[in-house]
Coordinates of C-alpha atoms in Angstrom, one line a residue:
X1 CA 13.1 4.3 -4.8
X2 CA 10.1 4.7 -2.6
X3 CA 7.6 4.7 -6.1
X4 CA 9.3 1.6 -7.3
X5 CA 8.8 -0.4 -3.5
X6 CA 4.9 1.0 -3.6
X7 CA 4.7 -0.4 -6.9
X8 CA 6.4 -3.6 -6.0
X9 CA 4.1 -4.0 -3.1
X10 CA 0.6 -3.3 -5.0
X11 CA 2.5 -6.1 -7.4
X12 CA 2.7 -8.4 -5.0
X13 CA -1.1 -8.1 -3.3
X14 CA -2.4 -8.1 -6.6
X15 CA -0.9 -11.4 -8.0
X16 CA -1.9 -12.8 -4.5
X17 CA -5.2 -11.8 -4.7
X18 CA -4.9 -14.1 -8.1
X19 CA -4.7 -17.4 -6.0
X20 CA -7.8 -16.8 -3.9
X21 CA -11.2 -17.8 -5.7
X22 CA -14.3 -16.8 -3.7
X23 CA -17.0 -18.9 -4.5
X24 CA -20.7 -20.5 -3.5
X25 CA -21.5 -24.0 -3.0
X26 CA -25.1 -25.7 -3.1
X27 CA -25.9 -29.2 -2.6
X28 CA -28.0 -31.7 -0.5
X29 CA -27.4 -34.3 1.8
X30 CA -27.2 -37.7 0.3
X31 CA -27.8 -39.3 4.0
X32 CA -30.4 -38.4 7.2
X33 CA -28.7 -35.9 9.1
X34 CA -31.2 -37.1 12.3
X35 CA -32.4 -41.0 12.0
X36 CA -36.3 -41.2 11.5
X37 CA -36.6 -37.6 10.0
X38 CA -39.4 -37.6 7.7
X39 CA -38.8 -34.4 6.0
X40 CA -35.6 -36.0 4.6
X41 CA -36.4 -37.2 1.2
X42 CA -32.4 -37.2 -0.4
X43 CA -33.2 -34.8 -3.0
X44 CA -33.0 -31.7 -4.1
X45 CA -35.7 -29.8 -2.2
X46 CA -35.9 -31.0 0.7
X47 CA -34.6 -30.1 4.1
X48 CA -31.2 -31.9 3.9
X49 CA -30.0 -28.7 1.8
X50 CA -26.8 -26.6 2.1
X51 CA -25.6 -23.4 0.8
X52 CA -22.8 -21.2 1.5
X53 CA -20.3 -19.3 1.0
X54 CA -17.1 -20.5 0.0
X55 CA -13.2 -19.2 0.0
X56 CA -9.9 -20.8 -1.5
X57 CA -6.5 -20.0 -1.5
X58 CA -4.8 -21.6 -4.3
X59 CA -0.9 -22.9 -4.0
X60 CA 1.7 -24.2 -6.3
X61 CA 1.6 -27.7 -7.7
X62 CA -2.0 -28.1 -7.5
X63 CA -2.1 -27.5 -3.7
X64 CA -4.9 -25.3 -2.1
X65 CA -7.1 -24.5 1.7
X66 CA -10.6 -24.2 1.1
X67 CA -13.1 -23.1 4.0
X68 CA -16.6 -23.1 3.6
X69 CA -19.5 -21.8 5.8
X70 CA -22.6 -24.0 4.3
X71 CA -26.6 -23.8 6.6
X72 CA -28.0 -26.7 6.9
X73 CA -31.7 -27.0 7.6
X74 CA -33.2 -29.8 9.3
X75 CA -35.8 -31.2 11.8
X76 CA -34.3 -32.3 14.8
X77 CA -36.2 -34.3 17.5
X78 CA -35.2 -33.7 21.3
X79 CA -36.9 -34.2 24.4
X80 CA -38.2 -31.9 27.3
X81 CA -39.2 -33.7 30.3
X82 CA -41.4 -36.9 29.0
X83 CA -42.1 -35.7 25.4
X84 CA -40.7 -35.9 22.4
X85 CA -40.0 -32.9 20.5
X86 CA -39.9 -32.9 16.9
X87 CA -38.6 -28.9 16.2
X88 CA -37.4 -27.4 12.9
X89 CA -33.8 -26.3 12.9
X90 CA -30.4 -25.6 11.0
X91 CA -27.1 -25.5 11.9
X92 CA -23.8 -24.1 9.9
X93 CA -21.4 -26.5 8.7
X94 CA -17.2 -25.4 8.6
X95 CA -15.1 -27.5 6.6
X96 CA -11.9 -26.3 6.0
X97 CA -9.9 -28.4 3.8
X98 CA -6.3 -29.1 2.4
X99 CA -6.8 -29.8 -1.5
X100 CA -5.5 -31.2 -4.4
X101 CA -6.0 -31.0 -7.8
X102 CA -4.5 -32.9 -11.1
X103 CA -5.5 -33.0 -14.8
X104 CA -5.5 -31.1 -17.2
X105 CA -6.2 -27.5 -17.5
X106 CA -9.5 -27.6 -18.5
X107 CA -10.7 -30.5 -16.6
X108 CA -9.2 -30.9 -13.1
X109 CA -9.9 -34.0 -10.5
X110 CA -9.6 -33.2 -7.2
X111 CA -9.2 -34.9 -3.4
X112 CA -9.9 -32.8 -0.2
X113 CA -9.9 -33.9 3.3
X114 CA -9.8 -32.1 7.1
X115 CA -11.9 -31.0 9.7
X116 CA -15.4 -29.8 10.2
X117 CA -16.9 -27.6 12.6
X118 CA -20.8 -27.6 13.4
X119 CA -23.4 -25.6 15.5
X120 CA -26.7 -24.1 15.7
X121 CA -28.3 -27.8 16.0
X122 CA -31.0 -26.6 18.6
X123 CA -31.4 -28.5 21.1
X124 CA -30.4 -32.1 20.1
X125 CA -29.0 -34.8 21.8
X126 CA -25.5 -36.6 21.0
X127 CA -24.3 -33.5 18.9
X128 CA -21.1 -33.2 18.3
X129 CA -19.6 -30.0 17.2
X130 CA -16.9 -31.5 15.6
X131 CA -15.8 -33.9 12.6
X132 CA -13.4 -34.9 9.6
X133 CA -14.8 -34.7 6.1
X134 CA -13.0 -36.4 3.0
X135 CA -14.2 -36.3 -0.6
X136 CA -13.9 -35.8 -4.0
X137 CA -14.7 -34.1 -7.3
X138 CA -13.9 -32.6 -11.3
X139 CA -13.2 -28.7 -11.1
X140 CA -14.3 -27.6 -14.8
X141 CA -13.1 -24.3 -16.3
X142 CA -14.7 -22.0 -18.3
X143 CA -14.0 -18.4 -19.2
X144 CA -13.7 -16.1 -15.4
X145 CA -15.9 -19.4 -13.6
X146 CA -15.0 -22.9 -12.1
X147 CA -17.6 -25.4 -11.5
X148 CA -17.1 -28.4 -9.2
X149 CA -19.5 -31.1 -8.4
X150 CA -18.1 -32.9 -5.9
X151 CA -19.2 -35.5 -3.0
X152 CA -18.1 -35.2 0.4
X153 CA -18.1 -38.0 3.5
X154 CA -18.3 -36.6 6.7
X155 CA -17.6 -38.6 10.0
X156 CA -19.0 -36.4 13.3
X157 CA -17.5 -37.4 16.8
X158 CA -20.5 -38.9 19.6
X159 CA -22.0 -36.3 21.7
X160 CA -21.2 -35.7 25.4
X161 CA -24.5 -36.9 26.7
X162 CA -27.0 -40.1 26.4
X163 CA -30.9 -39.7 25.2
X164 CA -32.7 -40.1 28.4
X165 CA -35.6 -41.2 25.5
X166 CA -35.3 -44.2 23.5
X167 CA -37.7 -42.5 20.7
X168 CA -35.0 -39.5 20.8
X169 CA -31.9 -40.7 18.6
X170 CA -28.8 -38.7 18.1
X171 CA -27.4 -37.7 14.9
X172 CA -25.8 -39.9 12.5
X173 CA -22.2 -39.9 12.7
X174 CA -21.7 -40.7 9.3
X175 CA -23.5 -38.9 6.7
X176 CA -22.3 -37.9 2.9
X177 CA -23.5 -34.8 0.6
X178 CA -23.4 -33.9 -2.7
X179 CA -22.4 -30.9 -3.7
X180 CA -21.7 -27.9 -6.4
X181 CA -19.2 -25.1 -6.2
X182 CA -19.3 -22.3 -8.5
X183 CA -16.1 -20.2 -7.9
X184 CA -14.4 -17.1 -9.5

């Protein structure tokens, strides 16, 4: 009796442990993070680039919850008494999404949407720590991997205070990245 509820439980874990894909995802930002920033050239390359780790759990009927951890760098201007500051930074990025997929096997669209979480922006003015993110992508299967390009839009609340210099703009609130999950 007790071999058979040991064996039933290590059953159990390991077909869960099926429906959770760890991953990485890579990508760039599509928009400015920071208005005026001329590092930010919308390509591959440049500062606007994200990478992460990534982790789903995978539910019946095409349902999941993703979570991803993705750094951002970026320059960010803020201001110190008169001057304006123009100082390299990154921040971390924490969507965690409700998903959906449908398709076929092979070749699966998907829809995602919730919130994001943000910090690590430096010193910045009108930061807002938090956001809601919806997007969209193909998940392609191929032996043991799953590849998703995907874009997301992301929608960041206004900061809690007001640049006391006109030069020094907050972030934008609406920005959009593209990226590319590799999962396993």
């Amino acid at each position: 009796m007790w071999r058979a509820l040991v064996l039933a439980c290590l059953l159990a874990g390991l077909s869960f442990a099926q429906n959770i894909a760890p991953g990485i995802k890579g990508g760039w930002m599509l928009t400015q993070a920071f208005p005026g920033d001329p590092s930010f050239s919308g390509s591959p390359g440049s500062k606007g680039f994200l990478l992460g780790p990534s982790i789903e759990v995978r539910l019946p009927f095409g349902l999941g919850v993703e979570a991803d951890a993705l750094y951002r760098r970026s320059d960010i201007l803020s201001s110190q008494g008169n001057s304006v500051i123009r100082e390299g930074g990154g921040g971390w990025e924490i969507p965690v999404l409700g998903k959906y997929r449908f398709g076929s096997p092979l070749v699966k669209p998907f829809v995602e949407a919730g919130p994001a979480f943000r910090s690590g922006l430096g010193s910045a003015q009108n930061v807002s720590g938090k956001g809601f993110v919806a997007g969209g992508g193909i998940e392609v299967g191929v032996p043991r991997l799953r590849i998703s390009p995907e874009i997301r839009f992301l929608h960041w609340g206004a900061g809690g205070r007001p640049s006391v210099i006109p030069e020094v703009e907050g972030p934008n609130q609406n920005q959009a990245e593209f990226l590319i999950g590799l999962s396993f």
